[in-house]
Every structure is written in C-alpha cells, then in structure tokens.
Short mmCIF file of C-alpha atoms and ligand atoms in Angstrom, two decimals:
data_model
loop_
_atom_site.label_atom_id
_atom_site.label_comp_id
_atom_site.label_asym_id
_atom_site.label_seq_id
_atom_site.Cartn_x
_atom_site.Cartn_y
_atom_site.Cartn_z
CA UNK A 1 202.02 195.22 189.61
CA UNK A 2 198.59 195.80 188.10
CA UNK A 3 198.09 197.49 184.72
CA UNK A 4 196.84 200.76 186.19
CA UNK A 5 199.88 201.12 188.45
CA UNK A 6 202.22 200.33 185.53
CA UNK A 7 200.52 202.91 183.34
CA UNK A 8 200.69 205.62 186.06
CA UNK A 9 204.42 205.06 186.60
CA UNK A 10 205.09 205.29 182.85
CA UNK A 11 203.04 208.49 182.67
CA UNK A 12 204.93 210.13 185.56
CA UNK A 13 208.30 209.10 184.09
CA UNK A 14 207.39 210.59 180.69
CA UNK A 15 206.24 213.84 182.32
CA UNK A 16 209.48 214.10 184.30
CA UNK A 17 211.62 213.46 181.23
CA UNK A 18 209.74 216.06 179.21
CA UNK A 19 210.07 218.63 182.02
CA UNK A 20 213.81 218.00 182.34
CA UNK A 21 214.53 218.29 178.65
CA UNK A 22 212.37 221.43 178.41
CA UNK A 23 214.24 222.94 181.33
CA UNK A 24 217.54 222.29 179.59
CA UNK A 25 216.62 223.18 176.03
CA UNK A 26 213.76 225.59 176.55
CA UNK A 27 213.88 229.22 175.47
CA UNK A 28 216.42 231.39 177.26
CA UNK A 29 214.41 234.57 177.33
CA UNK A 30 212.28 234.73 180.50
CA UNK A 31 210.70 238.09 179.90
CA UNK A 32 207.59 236.84 178.39
CA UNK A 33 204.98 236.51 181.03
CA UNK A 34 204.31 232.94 180.11
CA UNK A 35 204.30 230.57 183.00
CA UNK A 36 206.40 228.03 181.06
CA UNK A 37 209.34 230.42 180.61
CA UNK A 38 209.29 231.43 184.24
CA UNK A 39 209.51 227.81 185.20
CA UNK A 40 212.48 227.32 182.89
CA UNK A 41 214.29 230.29 184.39
CA UNK A 42 213.72 229.34 188.01
CA UNK A 43 214.91 225.86 187.25
CA UNK A 44 218.01 227.17 185.48
CA UNK A 45 218.89 229.45 188.38
CA UNK A 46 218.72 226.60 190.87
CA UNK A 47 220.68 224.29 188.58
CA UNK A 48 223.46 226.75 187.83
CA UNK A 49 224.19 227.40 191.51
CA UNK A 50 224.67 231.09 190.72
CA UNK A 51 225.62 233.29 193.64
CA UNK A 52 222.90 235.60 194.92
CA UNK A 53 223.72 239.04 196.27
CA UNK A 54 221.74 242.02 197.48
CA UNK A 55 221.62 245.61 196.25
CA UNK A 56 220.25 247.86 198.97
CA UNK A 57 218.13 250.96 198.31
CA UNK A 58 220.00 254.26 198.28
CA UNK A 59 221.59 256.99 196.16
CA UNK A 60 225.32 257.68 196.50
CA UNK A 61 227.22 260.65 195.11
CA UNK A 62 229.48 259.31 192.36
CA UNK A 63 232.80 260.87 193.32
CA UNK A 64 235.01 257.89 194.14
CA UNK A 65 234.61 258.52 197.87
CA UNK A 66 232.76 256.13 200.12
CA UNK A 67 229.72 257.99 201.48
CA UNK A 68 227.73 256.81 204.50
CA UNK A 69 225.01 255.35 202.29
CA UNK A 70 227.40 252.47 201.48
CA UNK A 71 227.65 251.53 205.16
CA UNK A 72 226.26 248.10 206.05
CA UNK A 73 225.60 247.19 202.41
CA UNK A 74 226.58 243.51 202.08
CA UNK A 75 229.75 243.02 200.02
CA UNK A 76 230.17 240.62 197.10
CA UNK A 77 233.72 239.33 196.82
CA UNK A 78 235.32 238.77 193.43
CA UNK A 79 237.15 235.79 194.86
CA UNK A 80 236.79 233.46 191.86
CA UNK A 81 239.99 233.26 189.88
CA UNK A 82 239.55 232.65 186.14
CA UNK A 83 242.18 229.95 186.15
CA UNK A 84 242.55 229.64 182.36
CA UNK A 85 243.70 233.25 182.16
CA UNK A 86 246.00 233.23 185.18
CA UNK A 87 249.63 233.66 184.10
CA UNK A 88 250.92 235.11 187.37
CA UNK A 89 254.35 233.99 188.42
CA UNK A 90 255.94 233.85 191.86
CA UNK A 91 255.79 237.14 193.71
CA UNK A 92 252.88 238.45 191.61
CA UNK A 93 249.53 238.67 193.35
CA UNK A 94 245.95 238.30 192.27
CA UNK A 95 243.90 241.47 192.37
CA UNK A 96 240.45 241.18 193.95
CA UNK A 97 237.64 243.50 194.93
CA UNK A 98 234.90 243.80 197.45
CA UNK A 99 231.86 245.05 195.54
CA UNK A 100 228.77 246.71 197.00
CA UNK A 101 225.60 247.59 195.10
CA UNK A 102 222.87 250.14 195.69
CA UNK A 103 219.86 250.97 193.55
CA UNK A 104 217.18 253.61 193.17
CA UNK A 105 214.51 254.22 190.55
CA UNK A 106 216.26 253.72 187.20
CA UNK A 107 219.80 253.21 188.51
CA UNK A 108 222.18 250.63 189.81
CA UNK A 109 225.24 251.88 191.71
CA UNK A 110 228.43 249.87 192.25
CA UNK A 111 231.33 250.45 194.58
CA UNK A 112 234.40 248.30 194.00
CA UNK A 113 237.20 248.48 196.56
CA UNK A 114 240.06 246.84 194.69
CA UNK A 115 243.17 245.39 196.27
CA UNK A 116 246.06 245.68 193.84
CA UNK A 117 249.64 245.84 195.03
CA UNK A 118 250.97 247.24 191.75
CA UNK A 119 248.83 249.47 189.64
CA UNK A 120 249.51 249.42 185.92
CA UNK A 121 247.65 250.73 182.88
CA UNK A 122 250.53 250.09 180.47
CA UNK A 123 248.60 247.90 178.05
CA UNK A 124 246.66 249.23 175.08
CA UNK A 125 243.26 247.74 175.93
CA UNK A 126 241.31 248.53 179.09
CA UNK A 127 240.74 244.87 179.92
CA UNK A 128 244.49 244.22 179.90
CA UNK A 129 245.05 247.11 182.31
CA UNK A 130 244.18 247.17 186.00
CA UNK A 131 240.45 247.65 185.71
CA UNK A 132 237.03 246.70 186.98
CA UNK A 133 234.07 245.54 184.89
CA UNK A 134 230.37 245.33 185.71
CA UNK A 135 227.96 243.11 183.78
CA UNK A 136 224.23 243.76 183.94
CA UNK A 137 221.41 241.60 182.59
CA UNK A 138 218.29 243.54 183.52
CA UNK A 139 215.71 240.90 182.65
CA UNK A 140 217.93 238.11 183.97
CA UNK A 141 217.46 236.04 180.83
CA UNK A 142 221.07 234.86 181.16
CA UNK A 143 221.27 234.53 177.40
CA UNK A 144 224.47 233.28 175.79
CA UNK A 145 224.64 236.52 173.78
CA UNK A 146 223.94 240.18 174.60
CA UNK A 147 220.37 241.36 174.15
CA UNK A 148 219.16 244.94 174.36
CA UNK A 149 218.96 245.05 178.13
CA UNK A 150 222.46 243.59 178.63
CA UNK A 151 225.58 245.64 179.22
CA UNK A 152 229.32 245.46 179.98
CA UNK A 153 230.96 248.50 181.60
CA UNK A 154 234.65 248.97 182.43
CA UNK A 155 236.72 251.53 184.36
CA UNK A 156 240.50 251.37 184.67
CA UNK A 157 242.49 252.28 187.76
CA UNK A 158 243.17 255.61 186.03
CA UNK A 159 239.47 256.28 185.49
CA UNK A 160 239.31 255.53 181.76
CA UNK A 161 235.96 254.05 180.75
CA UNK A 162 235.22 251.53 177.99
CA UNK A 163 232.32 249.28 177.10
CA UNK A 164 231.22 246.08 175.45
CA UNK A 165 230.41 246.29 171.74
CA UNK A 166 226.65 246.60 172.18
CA UNK A 167 226.76 248.70 175.35
CA UNK A 168 225.71 252.34 175.45
CA UNK A 169 228.42 254.22 177.34
CA UNK A 170 226.05 257.13 178.05
CA UNK A 171 224.34 254.96 180.67
CA UNK A 172 227.52 254.86 182.73
CA UNK A 173 229.39 257.29 184.99
CA UNK A 174 232.32 256.39 187.17
CA UNK A 175 234.98 257.93 189.38
CA UNK A 176 238.19 256.42 190.69
CA UNK A 177 240.27 257.13 193.78
CA UNK A 178 243.67 255.55 194.33
CA UNK A 179 244.16 254.34 197.88
CA UNK A 180 246.91 252.58 199.79
CA UNK A 181 247.19 249.06 198.30
CA UNK A 182 244.69 249.57 195.51
CA UNK A 183 241.92 251.76 194.13
CA UNK A 184 238.20 252.44 194.45
CA UNK A 185 235.77 252.55 191.54
CA UNK A 186 232.36 254.07 192.20
CA UNK A 187 229.90 253.85 189.31
CA UNK A 188 226.37 254.68 188.32
CA UNK A 189 224.54 252.58 185.73
CA UNK A 190 221.29 253.77 184.16
CA UNK A 191 218.84 250.91 183.94
CA UNK A 192 216.97 250.80 180.65
CA UNK A 193 213.97 248.88 181.79
CA UNK A 194 211.91 248.94 184.94
CA UNK A 195 214.03 246.28 186.55
CA UNK A 196 212.32 243.52 188.46
CA UNK A 197 213.28 242.37 191.92
CA UNK A 198 216.18 240.34 190.57
CA UNK A 199 218.66 241.16 187.83
CA UNK A 200 221.68 239.32 186.44
CA UNK A 201 224.97 240.77 187.65
CA UNK A 202 228.68 240.07 187.74
CA UNK A 203 231.85 242.00 188.53
CA UNK A 204 235.32 241.37 187.13
CA UNK A 205 238.75 242.59 188.19
CA UNK A 206 241.49 242.62 185.57
CA UNK A 207 245.05 242.76 186.79
CA UNK A 208 248.28 243.71 185.12
CA UNK A 209 250.91 242.57 187.65
CA UNK A 210 253.34 245.13 186.30
CA UNK A 211 254.35 243.29 183.14
CA UNK A 212 252.37 245.42 180.71
CA UNK A 213 249.80 242.67 180.07
CA UNK A 214 246.97 240.99 181.95
CA UNK A 215 248.09 238.31 184.39
CA UNK A 216 244.86 237.53 186.22
CA UNK A 217 241.10 237.94 186.19
CA UNK A 218 238.91 237.60 189.28
CA UNK A 219 235.12 237.52 189.27
CA UNK A 220 232.18 237.37 191.63
CA UNK A 221 230.35 234.53 189.89
CA UNK A 222 231.37 233.45 186.38
CA UNK A 223 234.57 231.39 186.46
CA UNK A 224 235.23 231.81 182.74
CA UNK A 225 236.49 234.75 180.72
CA UNK A 226 233.40 234.51 178.54
CA UNK A 227 231.11 236.99 180.33
CA UNK A 228 231.72 239.62 177.63
CA UNK A 229 230.06 237.28 175.14
CA UNK A 230 227.63 235.22 177.20
CA UNK A 231 225.72 236.07 180.34
CA UNK A 232 224.72 232.46 180.98
CA UNK A 233 226.98 232.17 184.03
CA UNK A 234 226.56 235.45 185.81
CA UNK A 235 225.20 235.84 189.35
CA UNK A 236 221.89 237.19 190.63
CA UNK A 237 221.37 240.52 192.36
CA UNK A 238 218.22 241.13 194.36
CA UNK A 239 217.07 244.76 194.55
CA UNK A 240 216.05 245.03 198.19
CA UNK A 241 213.74 247.81 199.43
CA UNK A 242 215.64 248.52 202.66
CA UNK A 243 218.74 250.72 202.88
CA UNK A 244 222.04 249.36 204.16
CA UNK A 245 221.51 250.74 207.66
CA UNK A 246 217.99 249.32 207.88
CA UNK A 247 219.10 245.94 206.67
CA UNK A 248 219.47 243.06 209.08
CA UNK A 249 219.95 239.61 207.60
C1 LIG B 301 237.43 240.13 178.64
C2 LIG B 301 238.38 240.34 177.48
C3 LIG B 301 237.59 240.81 176.28
C4 LIG B 301 236.84 242.06 176.65
C5 LIG B 301 236.00 242.58 175.50
C6 LIG B 301 236.66 241.38 178.91
O1 LIG B 301 235.72 241.14 179.91
O2 LIG B 301 238.12 239.75 179.81
O3 LIG B 301 239.08 239.14 177.22
O4 LIG B 301 238.45 241.04 175.19
O5 LIG B 301 235.99 241.81 177.75
O6 LIG B 301 235.25 243.72 175.91
CA1 LIG B 302 247.98 245.37 189.06
#
C-alpha cells in the first residue's frame, strides 16, 4: 500500500469515528437550524428504530363519540407491554388501545379505543387507575427530560384528567364513553409551537385488573415506564396533509 492510500484510509476512519461519537453524544435539542443538529437527530431516529405513525388532517368534535372524520385514519396499536411493570396473574388481561390521530392548525387530536375487560378507578392516582396517556414532543428533540414544548396528558376511564408536572392542563380537553369491553377516550391537545411535519408522540394504557392497583402498562413505542421523565424513546408522528378518506398508502 502506498503512503497516499494509507493516509486516505486513516483520514476516512477518523472522520467516521468522529461522526459516530458526535451522533451518540451530540446535543439532544434539534430545534436549532444548524445542519449539525439535524444530522444528529436524523441519525438518532434511524438508530432508535422508533415507530412512525401518521396523523391525518381533520377536526373532530370532542365528545367521546367516533365521528366520520376518524374513518380511514391509520391506527397505532399500544401493543408493547412494559414488562417490568406487569404484575398480572392468571385470568387477568392486558389492556390495550387502538389510537388514531388527527391534526389541524394548532391542535393534535387523539382517539383511543381501549379494550379493558374490567374497568376500575379504585386507586388514588390516575396512572394506577384504568387510564390513557398521551405524550407529545412538539420539536421532536427526544430529550431525556421535559422541555417547554413537551407534555404528558392523562384521562381515566371515568373521564378524570391529570397531567405531568410541567404540563399545562389548559391545553387539553377530553371526553370518555364507556363501551362494551372497554372505553373510548377522545382528546384535543393544543400545540404550543407551529409544529413541523414530524413530532414526537407516544400513547400509554394503564390497567387496574380489578385489584385496586396497576397491573399492566401498554404503549405504542416506548417499552419502559420512563416516558413521564424522558422522551428519548417515544415514537414519531407525521402530520400528513390529506384527510383519512383521501389517504391511500
Ligand atoms: C407513569 C407513572 C408515573 C406517572 C407520573 C406515568 O406515565 O406510568 O409511573 O408515576 O406517569 O405522572
Ligand atoms: Ca382494567
């Protein structure tokens, strides 16, 4: 191998190493318009294997009933069991939801159709009761803490709302309907920023199997119970211009 070849290989290897370590350790906030940060974020998204879902364009009436505008909106399944928190015993079943999202200027709307064979809100805290949570990271920085544009919203099967410590509850409205074998939560979330085409998103279903405490948690993307503290492992929601009925994949 001649000297020039040797030198080029060493140069490429150094560049690759630097890029990798920057991608891993680089800043978490992507909202600066710097090219470097964008690169870090795109890389992170690919690496994390986060699920990607679509929010279609449309405005539902928030009344806990499923209006036509929800038709043909692709569903996100909260089919990931947070194993560390699962204390269900024989005969007790996991509670899961099919979640659909819509958006319009300044809002995100979520419809969770929850399967739960035994509804209970016996516990003191909302997250220990049968309930649904939505996590929103508007600038998709996926930080391991909550910044200003991040939020955690919760509605129980009885319609009681509660929020993460740094979340403004005024941004949230929800309505619940109990149905055969479960309940429906329909919610409206005011977006604080002019959201881009993609935002960070996750949905969580808490389940009290009838014991008076939480026996299982199911989520769309994050497989840990840490979403209320860190948004590093949430999924990605693309705000699509077409409505559900116009949408063909
Ligand atoms: C978690 C709970 C936590 C709560 C705080 C929920 O998402 O599952 O364990 O205490 O958030 O708001
Ligand atoms: Ca239950």
